[in-house]
XYZ file of C-alpha atoms in Angstrom:
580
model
C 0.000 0.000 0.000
C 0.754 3.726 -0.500
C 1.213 6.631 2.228
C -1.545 8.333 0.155
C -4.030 5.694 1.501
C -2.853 6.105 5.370
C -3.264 9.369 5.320
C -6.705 9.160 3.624
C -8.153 6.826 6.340
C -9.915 8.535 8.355
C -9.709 6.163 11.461
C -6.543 6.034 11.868
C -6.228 9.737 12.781
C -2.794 10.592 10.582
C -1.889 14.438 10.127
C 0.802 15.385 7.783
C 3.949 17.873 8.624
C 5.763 17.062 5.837
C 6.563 15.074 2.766
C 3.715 15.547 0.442
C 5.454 15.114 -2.572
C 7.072 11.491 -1.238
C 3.260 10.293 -1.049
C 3.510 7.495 -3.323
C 5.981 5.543 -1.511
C 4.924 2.402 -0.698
C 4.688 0.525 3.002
C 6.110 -2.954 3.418
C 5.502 -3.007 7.157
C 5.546 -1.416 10.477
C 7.685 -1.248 12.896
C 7.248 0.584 17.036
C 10.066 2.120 18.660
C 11.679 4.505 20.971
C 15.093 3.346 20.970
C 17.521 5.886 19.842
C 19.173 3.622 16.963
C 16.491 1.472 15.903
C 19.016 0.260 12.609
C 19.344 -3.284 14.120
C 15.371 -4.040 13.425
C 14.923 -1.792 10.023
C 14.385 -3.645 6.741
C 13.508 -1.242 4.447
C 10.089 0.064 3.575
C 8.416 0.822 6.577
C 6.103 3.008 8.198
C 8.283 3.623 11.475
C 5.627 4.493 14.720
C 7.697 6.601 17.872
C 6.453 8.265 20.384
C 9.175 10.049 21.166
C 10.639 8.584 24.387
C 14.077 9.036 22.617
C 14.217 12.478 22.496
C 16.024 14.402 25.276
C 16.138 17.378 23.587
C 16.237 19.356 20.170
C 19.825 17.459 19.059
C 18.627 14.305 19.229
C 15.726 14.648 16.130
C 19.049 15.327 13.692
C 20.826 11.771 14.341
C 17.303 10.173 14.757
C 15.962 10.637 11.491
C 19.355 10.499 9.861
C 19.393 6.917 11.154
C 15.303 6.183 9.071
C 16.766 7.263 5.982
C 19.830 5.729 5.716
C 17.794 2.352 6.730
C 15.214 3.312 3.277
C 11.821 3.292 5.777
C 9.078 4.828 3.948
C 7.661 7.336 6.447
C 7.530 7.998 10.532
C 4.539 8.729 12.740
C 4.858 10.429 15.809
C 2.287 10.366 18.563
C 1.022 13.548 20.254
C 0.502 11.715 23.443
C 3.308 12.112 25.487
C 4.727 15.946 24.491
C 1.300 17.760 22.883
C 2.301 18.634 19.497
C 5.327 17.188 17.724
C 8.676 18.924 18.244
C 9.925 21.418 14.919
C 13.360 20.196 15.152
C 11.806 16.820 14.095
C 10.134 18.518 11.146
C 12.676 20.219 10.217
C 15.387 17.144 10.609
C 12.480 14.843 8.352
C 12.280 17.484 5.578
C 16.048 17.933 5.350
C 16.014 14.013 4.836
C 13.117 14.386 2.735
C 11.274 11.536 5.673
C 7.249 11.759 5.330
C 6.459 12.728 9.017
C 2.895 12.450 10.453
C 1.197 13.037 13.444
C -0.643 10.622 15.283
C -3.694 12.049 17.295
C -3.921 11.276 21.010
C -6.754 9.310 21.118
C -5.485 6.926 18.280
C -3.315 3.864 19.438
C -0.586 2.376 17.815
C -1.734 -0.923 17.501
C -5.100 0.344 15.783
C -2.152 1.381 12.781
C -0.294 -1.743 12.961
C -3.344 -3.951 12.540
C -4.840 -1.993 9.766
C -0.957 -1.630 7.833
C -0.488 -4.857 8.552
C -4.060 -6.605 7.460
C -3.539 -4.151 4.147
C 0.076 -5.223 2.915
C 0.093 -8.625 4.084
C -3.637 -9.856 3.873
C -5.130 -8.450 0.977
C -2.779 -7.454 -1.669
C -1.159 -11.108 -1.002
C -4.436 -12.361 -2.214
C -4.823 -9.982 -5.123
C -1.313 -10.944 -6.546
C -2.471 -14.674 -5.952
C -5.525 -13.596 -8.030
C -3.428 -12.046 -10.935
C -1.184 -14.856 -11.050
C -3.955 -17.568 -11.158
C -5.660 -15.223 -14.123
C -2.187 -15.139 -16.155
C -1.655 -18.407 -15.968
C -5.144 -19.619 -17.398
C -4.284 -17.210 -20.145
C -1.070 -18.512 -20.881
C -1.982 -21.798 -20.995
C -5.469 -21.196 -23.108
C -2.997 -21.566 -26.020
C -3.226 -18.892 -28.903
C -6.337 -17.999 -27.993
C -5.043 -16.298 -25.046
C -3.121 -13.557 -26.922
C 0.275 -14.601 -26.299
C 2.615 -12.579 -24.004
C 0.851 -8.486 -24.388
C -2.316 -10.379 -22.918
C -0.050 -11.140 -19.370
C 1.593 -7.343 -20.723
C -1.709 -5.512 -20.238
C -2.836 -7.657 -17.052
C 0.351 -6.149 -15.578
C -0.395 -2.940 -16.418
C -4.570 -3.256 -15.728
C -4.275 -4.919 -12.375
C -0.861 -3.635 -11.150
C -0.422 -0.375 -12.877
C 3.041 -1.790 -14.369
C 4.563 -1.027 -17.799
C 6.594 -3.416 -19.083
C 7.704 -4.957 -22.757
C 9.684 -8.240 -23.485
C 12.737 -7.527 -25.236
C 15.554 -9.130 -27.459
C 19.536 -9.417 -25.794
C 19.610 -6.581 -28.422
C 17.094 -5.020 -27.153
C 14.585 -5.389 -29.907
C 10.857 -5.204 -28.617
C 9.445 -8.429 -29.019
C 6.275 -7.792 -26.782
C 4.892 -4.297 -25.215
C 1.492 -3.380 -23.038
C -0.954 -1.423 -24.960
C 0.486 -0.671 -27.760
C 3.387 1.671 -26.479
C 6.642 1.044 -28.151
C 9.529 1.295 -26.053
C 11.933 3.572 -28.352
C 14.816 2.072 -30.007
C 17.969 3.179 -28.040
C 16.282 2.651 -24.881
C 15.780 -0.693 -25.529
C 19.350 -1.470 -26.775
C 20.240 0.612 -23.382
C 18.173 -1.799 -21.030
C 19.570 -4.762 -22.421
C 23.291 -3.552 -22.726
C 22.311 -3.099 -18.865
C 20.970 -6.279 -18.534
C 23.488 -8.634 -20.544
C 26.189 -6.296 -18.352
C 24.952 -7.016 -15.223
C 24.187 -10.878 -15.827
C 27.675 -11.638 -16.856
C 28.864 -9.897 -13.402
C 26.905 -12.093 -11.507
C 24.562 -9.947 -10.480
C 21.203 -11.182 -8.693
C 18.332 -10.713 -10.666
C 16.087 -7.857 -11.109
C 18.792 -5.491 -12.324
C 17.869 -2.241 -11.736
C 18.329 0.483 -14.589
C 17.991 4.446 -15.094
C 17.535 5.428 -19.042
C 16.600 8.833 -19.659
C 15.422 10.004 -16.100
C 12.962 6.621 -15.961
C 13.381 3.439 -13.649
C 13.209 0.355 -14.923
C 13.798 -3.388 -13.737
C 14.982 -6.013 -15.581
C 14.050 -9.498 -15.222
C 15.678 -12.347 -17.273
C 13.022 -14.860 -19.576
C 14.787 -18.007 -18.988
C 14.738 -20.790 -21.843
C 12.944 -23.247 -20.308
C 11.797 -25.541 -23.586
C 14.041 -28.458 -25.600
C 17.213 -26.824 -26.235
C 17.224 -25.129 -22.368
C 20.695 -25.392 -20.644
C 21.363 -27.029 -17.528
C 21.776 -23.936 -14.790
C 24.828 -25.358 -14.103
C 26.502 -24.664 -17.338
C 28.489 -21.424 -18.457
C 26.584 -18.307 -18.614
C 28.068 -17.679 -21.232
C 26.321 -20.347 -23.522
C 23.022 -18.509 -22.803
C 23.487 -14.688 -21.934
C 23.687 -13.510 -25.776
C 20.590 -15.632 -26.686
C 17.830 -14.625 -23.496
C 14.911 -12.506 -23.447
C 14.200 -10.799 -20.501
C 11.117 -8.209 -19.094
C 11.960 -4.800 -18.495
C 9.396 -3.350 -16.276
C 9.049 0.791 -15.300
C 9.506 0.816 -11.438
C 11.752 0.568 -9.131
C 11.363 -3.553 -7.845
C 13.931 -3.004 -5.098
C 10.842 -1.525 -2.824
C 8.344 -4.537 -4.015
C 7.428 -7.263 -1.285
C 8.544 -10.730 -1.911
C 4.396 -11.597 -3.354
C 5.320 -8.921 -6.212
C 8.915 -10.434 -6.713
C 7.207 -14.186 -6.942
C 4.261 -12.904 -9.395
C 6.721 -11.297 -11.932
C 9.175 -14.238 -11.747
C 6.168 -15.803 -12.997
C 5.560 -13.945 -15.124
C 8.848 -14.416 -16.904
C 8.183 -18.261 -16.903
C 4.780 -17.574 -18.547
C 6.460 -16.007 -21.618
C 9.161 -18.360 -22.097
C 6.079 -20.742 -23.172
C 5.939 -18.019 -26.284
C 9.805 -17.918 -26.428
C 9.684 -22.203 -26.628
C 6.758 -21.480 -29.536
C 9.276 -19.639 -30.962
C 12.283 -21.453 -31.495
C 10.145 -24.468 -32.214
C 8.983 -22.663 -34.936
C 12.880 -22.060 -36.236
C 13.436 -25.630 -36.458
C 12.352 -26.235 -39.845
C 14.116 -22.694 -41.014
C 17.581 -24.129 -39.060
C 17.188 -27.800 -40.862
C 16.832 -26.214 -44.301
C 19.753 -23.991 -43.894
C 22.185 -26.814 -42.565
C 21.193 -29.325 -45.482
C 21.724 -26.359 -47.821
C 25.001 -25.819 -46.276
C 26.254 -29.387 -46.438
C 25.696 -29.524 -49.585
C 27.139 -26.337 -50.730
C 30.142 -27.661 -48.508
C 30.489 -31.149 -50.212
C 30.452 -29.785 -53.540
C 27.047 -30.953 -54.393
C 26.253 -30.892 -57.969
C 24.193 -26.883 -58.583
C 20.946 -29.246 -59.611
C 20.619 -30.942 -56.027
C 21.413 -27.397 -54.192
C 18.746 -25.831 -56.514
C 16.364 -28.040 -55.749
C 17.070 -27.683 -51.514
C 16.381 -23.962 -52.201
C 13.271 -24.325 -54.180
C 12.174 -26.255 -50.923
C 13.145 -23.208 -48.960
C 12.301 -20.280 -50.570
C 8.105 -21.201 -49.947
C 8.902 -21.365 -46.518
C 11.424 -18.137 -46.128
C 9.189 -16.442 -48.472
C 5.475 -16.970 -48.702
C 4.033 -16.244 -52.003
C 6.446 -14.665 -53.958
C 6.171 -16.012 -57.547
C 9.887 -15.660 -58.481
C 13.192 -17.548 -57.129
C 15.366 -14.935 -55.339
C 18.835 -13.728 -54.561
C 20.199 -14.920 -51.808
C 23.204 -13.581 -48.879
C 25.190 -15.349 -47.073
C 26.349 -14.051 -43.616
C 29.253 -15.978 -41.293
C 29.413 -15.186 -37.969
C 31.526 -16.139 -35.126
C 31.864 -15.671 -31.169
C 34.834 -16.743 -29.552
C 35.848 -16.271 -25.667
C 39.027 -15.591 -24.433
C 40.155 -16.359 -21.261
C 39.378 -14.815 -18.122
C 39.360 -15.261 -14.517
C 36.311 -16.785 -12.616
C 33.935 -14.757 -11.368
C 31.803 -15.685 -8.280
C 28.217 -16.606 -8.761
C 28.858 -16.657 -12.655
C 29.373 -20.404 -13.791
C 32.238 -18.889 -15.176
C 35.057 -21.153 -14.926
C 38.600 -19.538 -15.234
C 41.171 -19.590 -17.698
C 40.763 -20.776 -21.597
C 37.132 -21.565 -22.785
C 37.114 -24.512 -25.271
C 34.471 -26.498 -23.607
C 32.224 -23.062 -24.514
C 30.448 -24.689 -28.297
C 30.605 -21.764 -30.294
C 28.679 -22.378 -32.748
C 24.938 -22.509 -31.203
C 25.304 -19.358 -29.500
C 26.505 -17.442 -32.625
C 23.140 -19.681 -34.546
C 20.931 -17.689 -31.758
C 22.986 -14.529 -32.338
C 23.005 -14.012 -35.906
C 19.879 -14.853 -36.011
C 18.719 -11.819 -33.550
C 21.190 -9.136 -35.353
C 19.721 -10.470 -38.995
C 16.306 -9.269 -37.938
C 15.377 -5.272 -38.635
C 15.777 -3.303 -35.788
C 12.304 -1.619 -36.307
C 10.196 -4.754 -36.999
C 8.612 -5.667 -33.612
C 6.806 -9.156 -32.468
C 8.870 -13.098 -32.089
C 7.988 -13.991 -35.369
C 9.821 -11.348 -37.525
C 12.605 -13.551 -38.071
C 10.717 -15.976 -40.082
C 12.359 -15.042 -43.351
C 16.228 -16.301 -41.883
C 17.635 -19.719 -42.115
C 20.658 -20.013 -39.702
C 22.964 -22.785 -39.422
C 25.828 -23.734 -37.750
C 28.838 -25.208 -38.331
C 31.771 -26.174 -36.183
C 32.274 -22.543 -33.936
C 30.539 -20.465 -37.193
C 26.737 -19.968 -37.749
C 25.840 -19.682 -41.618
C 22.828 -17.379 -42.241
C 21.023 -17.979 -46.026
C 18.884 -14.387 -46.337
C 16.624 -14.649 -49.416
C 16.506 -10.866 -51.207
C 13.671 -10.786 -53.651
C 14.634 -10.543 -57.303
C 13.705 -6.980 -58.736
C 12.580 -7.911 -62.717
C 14.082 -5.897 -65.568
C 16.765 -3.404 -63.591
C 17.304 -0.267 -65.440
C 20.552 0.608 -63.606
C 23.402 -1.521 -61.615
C 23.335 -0.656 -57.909
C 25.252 -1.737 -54.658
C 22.829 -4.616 -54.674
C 23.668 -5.962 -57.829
C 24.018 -9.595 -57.930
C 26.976 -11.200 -60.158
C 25.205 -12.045 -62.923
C 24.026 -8.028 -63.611
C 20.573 -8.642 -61.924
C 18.976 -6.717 -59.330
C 18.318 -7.456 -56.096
C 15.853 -6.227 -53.091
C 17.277 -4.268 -50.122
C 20.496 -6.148 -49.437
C 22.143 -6.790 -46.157
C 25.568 -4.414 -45.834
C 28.183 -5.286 -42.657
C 28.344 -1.639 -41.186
C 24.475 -1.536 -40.806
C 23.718 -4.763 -39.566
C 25.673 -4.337 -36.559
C 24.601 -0.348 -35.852
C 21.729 -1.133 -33.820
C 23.322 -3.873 -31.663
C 26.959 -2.701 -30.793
C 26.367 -1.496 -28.044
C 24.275 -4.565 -25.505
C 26.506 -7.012 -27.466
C 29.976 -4.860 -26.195
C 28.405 -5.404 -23.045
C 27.259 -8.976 -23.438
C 30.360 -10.010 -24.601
C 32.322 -8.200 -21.711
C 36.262 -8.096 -21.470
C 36.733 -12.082 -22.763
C 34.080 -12.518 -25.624
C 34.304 -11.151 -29.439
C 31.839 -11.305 -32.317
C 33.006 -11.122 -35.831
C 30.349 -11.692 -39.097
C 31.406 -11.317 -42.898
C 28.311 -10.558 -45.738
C 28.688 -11.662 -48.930
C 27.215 -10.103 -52.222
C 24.135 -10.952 -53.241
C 24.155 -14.173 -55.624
C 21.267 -15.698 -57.819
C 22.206 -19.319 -58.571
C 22.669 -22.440 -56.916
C 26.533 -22.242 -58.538
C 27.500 -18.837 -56.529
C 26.425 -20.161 -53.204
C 29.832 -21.367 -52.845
C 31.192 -18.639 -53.699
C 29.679 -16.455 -51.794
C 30.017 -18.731 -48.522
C 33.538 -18.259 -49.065
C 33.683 -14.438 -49.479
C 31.717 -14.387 -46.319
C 34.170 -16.196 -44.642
C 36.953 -14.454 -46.033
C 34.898 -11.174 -45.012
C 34.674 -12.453 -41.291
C 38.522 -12.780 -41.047
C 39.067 -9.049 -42.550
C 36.752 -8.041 -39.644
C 38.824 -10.550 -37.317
C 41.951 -8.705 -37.858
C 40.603 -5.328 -36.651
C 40.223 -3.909 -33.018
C 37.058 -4.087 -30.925
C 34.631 -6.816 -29.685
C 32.018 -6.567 -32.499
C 33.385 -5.880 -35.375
C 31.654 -6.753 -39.208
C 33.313 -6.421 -42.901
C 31.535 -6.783 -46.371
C 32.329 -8.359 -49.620
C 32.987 -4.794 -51.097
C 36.139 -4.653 -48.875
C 37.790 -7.923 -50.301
C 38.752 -6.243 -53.555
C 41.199 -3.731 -51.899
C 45.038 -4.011 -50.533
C 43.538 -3.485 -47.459
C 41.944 -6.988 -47.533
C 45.917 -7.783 -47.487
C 47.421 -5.660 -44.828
C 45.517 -6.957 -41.529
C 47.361 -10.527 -42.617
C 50.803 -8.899 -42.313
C 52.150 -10.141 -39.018
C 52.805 -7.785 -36.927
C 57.079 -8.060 -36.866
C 57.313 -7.804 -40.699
C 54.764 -4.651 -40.599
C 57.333 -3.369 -38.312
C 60.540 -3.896 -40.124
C 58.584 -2.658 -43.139
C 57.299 0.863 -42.120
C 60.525 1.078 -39.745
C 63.028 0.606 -43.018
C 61.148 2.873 -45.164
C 59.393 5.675 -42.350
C 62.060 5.874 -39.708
C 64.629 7.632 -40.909
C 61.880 10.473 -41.918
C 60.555 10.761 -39.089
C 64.130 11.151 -37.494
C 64.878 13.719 -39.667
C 61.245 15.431 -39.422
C 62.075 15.514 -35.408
C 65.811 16.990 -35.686
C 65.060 19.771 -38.419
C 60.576 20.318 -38.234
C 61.158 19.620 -41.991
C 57.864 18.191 -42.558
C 58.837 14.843 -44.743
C 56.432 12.505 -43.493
C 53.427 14.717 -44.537
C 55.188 15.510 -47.738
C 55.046 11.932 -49.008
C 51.761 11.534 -47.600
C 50.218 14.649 -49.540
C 52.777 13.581 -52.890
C 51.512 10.090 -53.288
C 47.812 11.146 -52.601
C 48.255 13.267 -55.843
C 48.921 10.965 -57.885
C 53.316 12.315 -57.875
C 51.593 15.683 -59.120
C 54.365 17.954 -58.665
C 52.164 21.326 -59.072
C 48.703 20.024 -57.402
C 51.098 18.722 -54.487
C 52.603 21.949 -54.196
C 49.407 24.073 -54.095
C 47.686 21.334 -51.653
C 50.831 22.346 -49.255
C 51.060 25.532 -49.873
C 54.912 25.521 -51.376
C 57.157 26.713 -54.444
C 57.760 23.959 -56.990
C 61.286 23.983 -55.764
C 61.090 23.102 -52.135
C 58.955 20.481 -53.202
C 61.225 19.029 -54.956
C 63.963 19.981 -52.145
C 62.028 17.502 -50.217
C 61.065 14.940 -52.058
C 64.751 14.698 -52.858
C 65.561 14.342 -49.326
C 62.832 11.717 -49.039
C 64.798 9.955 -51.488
C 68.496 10.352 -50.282
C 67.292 9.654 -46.421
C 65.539 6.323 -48.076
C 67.474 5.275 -50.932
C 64.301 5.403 -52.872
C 63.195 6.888 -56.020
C 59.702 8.220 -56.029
C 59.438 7.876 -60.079
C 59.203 5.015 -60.254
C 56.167 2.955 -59.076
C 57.205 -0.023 -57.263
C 58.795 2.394 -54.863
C 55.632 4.624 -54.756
C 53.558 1.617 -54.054
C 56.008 0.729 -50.763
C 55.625 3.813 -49.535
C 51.942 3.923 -49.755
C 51.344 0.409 -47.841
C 54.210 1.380 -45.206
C 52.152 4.508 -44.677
C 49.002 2.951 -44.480
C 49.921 -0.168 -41.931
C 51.921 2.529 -40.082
């Protein structure tokens, strides 16, 4: 119950001195007292009765109500009984701690507020949670006809005045309450909070402030087929849950609140069971696909597989598409145990890879802005060893005027095509903290492809794409077949002593020299070679004469032994600047 409802019963005689904007705390208990540190037998949450055989004189209010607030109790009552009206130094001491203080007429007793505080939290709202539990779960279990999880969504919010939504470990609304989305980046924000505070070890609900609001988070544990033992590593499970964020505060709820939303989580993991039973068929046609394309199965036999696929990926479209392939691959590093995790320490092989980047890619391959748990119906993931395959069907767009980005390798035109840097825009940020200081995600996208004899192919540029984005810094990181026709496809193999020897041979003695006279070599090359050995562009770009261009450049070439005519030395210079 509230301190709004106290103090609007009548019978129990409350006046208020101070507070009135903390009304709508709510009261867990109540507790009696007159000891001068009642700490020892404070919980939390309570509506603290005195009266006032503590105080010996005005200093003692100050430590007094210091000692309520630090303990989190929700108001205090003092009774008018023993010293007439109640002291100012106490009203003043319960404002500056912002403590709800009320005054308890004479003629009301103590007990008469204990028995109706107590009858009210512990008697009836214990049997209206009981109530809203029983009603969810008849809905839940009434099958479809129950509405899936917004029907237990709006019963929070109808009988408990709760918001809440079910979201994605990318924070992707999968469920919401009465129609209110919950915006984009504060989604992604609750569950970077939520995969961050799981993989600490942290006790469930987490507790999370986004944009001035309060929510708590509350993890949907898998509880179908392919659930894990709760023994195992969280680390097989934390990329892959949903979980229930709800808009309050739960660390001032009563255990009976606590119980009926942890219920409430096991309710919708019935719809989160529906769901990956639903991906079965999706994940069978994508691995036969893939061991085919992987055996070197004649085009005829993998054309055929896809034919059987592309009903189910795509209902009712009349022509055979394009398809994408995306790799993608987590891999854990080692790190030391942490307590209450399941985290074991050191090296992580008995962690299987390859599942948890299947339920990964198959989150990150759905669009951001497409809401509900079945708007991944059009992805076939499989897995592979540690690597999930994805096969992502793209429409074929009939008679293309123009070659785009999307253009497929035989010249035709595909639908909106997946592209590395925007898949992973949305989700950085809960995966970084998913993936914490000893995990890493790295996915490759291929180009578009329209036959059965480019699915090879284009598996292979994927893969190749996945170990360009391998070789860069950070824990997500994505590359696209448009960067495998570069030299810098090339440079993130170079190991790292010959890139040093390299740049050192060719850059060091520059830079020596740039540091002993300030004559600038370093960002002469730089400037020469990006225009194209332009002697009169490079010289207007740096603002010089001709002639101390060409004072430099012929340093450049005495300090390096080089000749910048000629192109084999022009090229060395360019890929020693670029891996320096």
């Amino acid at each position: 119950m509230r301190l709004r409802a106290l103090l609007e019963t009548d019978a129990l005689g409350l006046r208020l001195l101070g507070g009135e904007d903390e009304l709508d705390r709510s009261v867990r208990g109540v507790m009696t007292t007159d000891l001068r540190d009642p700490s020892r037998y404070l919980s939390g949450g309570e509506l603290v009765l005195t009266g006032l055989a503590w105080r010996r004189g005005a200093a003692d209010s100050e430590p007094f109500v210091r000692i309520l607030a630090g303990a989190g109790v929700s108001a205090l009552a003092a009774g008018e009984a023993e010293l007439g009206d109640v002291p100012g130094d106490l009203v003043e001491a319960c404002a500056r701690h912002r403590l709800p203080l009320f005054a308890v007429h004479e003629t009301v007793a103590f007990a008469t507020i204990t028995e109706h505080v107590v009858r009210q939290v512990s008697g009836e709202r214990a049997g209206d949670l009981a109530a809203v539990v029983d009603r969810h779960r008849r809905l839940m279990t009434s099958g479809p006809a129950g509405g899936g999880p917004e029907v237990v969504l709006d019963l929070l919010g109808s009988d408990l005045d709760l918001r809440a939504w079910v979201l994605s470990p990318t924070g992707r609304q999968i469920a919401g309450a009465g129609g209110t989305p919950l915006p984009g980046p504060v989604g992604a924000a609750l569950a970077g909070h939520h995969l961050a505070a799981t993989r600490t070890g942290r006790r469930a609900p987490h507790r999370a402030v986004v944009d001035g609001a309060t929510y708590s988070l509350f993890p949907v544990r898998n509880t179908g087929r392919g659930a894990l033992p709760a023994s195992r590593d969280v680390r097989e499970s934390v990329l892959s849950d949903w979980l229930l964020a709800v808009e309050a505060d739960a660390g001032d709820w009563p255990p009976a609140r606590l119980d009926l939303l942890q219920g409430v989580t096991q309710l919708i993991a019935v719809e989160r069971d529906r769901r990956d039973a639903a991906r079965t068929v999706r994940r069978r046609l994508a691995q036969e696909v893939l061991e085919l394309v992987q055996t070197g199965a004649p085009p005829a036999e993998i054309a055929a597989r896809l034919r059987v696929a592309a009903p189910v990926l795509l209902p009712g479209l009349g022509a055979a598409p394009q398809w994408q392939v995306v790799v993608a691959r987590v891999e854990w590093g080692e790190t030391e145990a942490r307590p209450g995790t399941g985290t074991p320490a050191g090296p992580s092989e008995a962690i299987a890879g390859g599942p948890v980047a299947q339920a990964l890619l198959e989150e990150i391959l759905v669009d951001p802005a497409v809401t509900g748990p079945d708007s991944a119906d059009r992805i076939a993931v499989a897995h592979t060893g540690e690597e999930a395959v994805a096969l992502v069907p793209l429409p074929a767009v009939p008679s293309p005027q123009d070659a785009g980005p999307d253009t497929a390798r035989d010249g035709s035109q595909a639908g909106p095509a997946l592209h590395a840097d925007v898949l992973l825009a949305a989700v950085r940020e809960p995966l970084s903290a998913g993936l914490a200081d000893d995990g890493r995600l790295t996915l490759g996208v291929s180009a578009a492809v329209h036959s059965p004899e480019g699915l090879r192919g284009a598996l292979e540029e994927a893969r190749h794409a996945r170990r360009v984005a391998a070789a860069r810094p950070g824990r997500v990181c994505a590359a696209g077949h448009h960067e495998l026709a570069s030299h810098v496809l090339l440079l993130p193999f170079v190991p790292d002593d010959v890139r040093r020897a390299f740049t050192a041979r060719l850059l060091d003695p520059l830079r020596d020299y740039d540091r002993r006279h300030r004559a600038e070599l370093i960002p002469t090359l730089e400037a020469f070679l990006d225009c194209d050995g332009s002697w009169t562009r490079c010289a207007a770009r740096l603002h010089l004469h001709v002639n101390t261009l060409r004072y430099r450049v012929g340093r450049i070439e005495q300090l390096t032994g080089r000749d910048l005519s000629r192109l084999e030395d022009k090229l060395d210079f360019f890929l020693a600047l670029r891996m320096s």
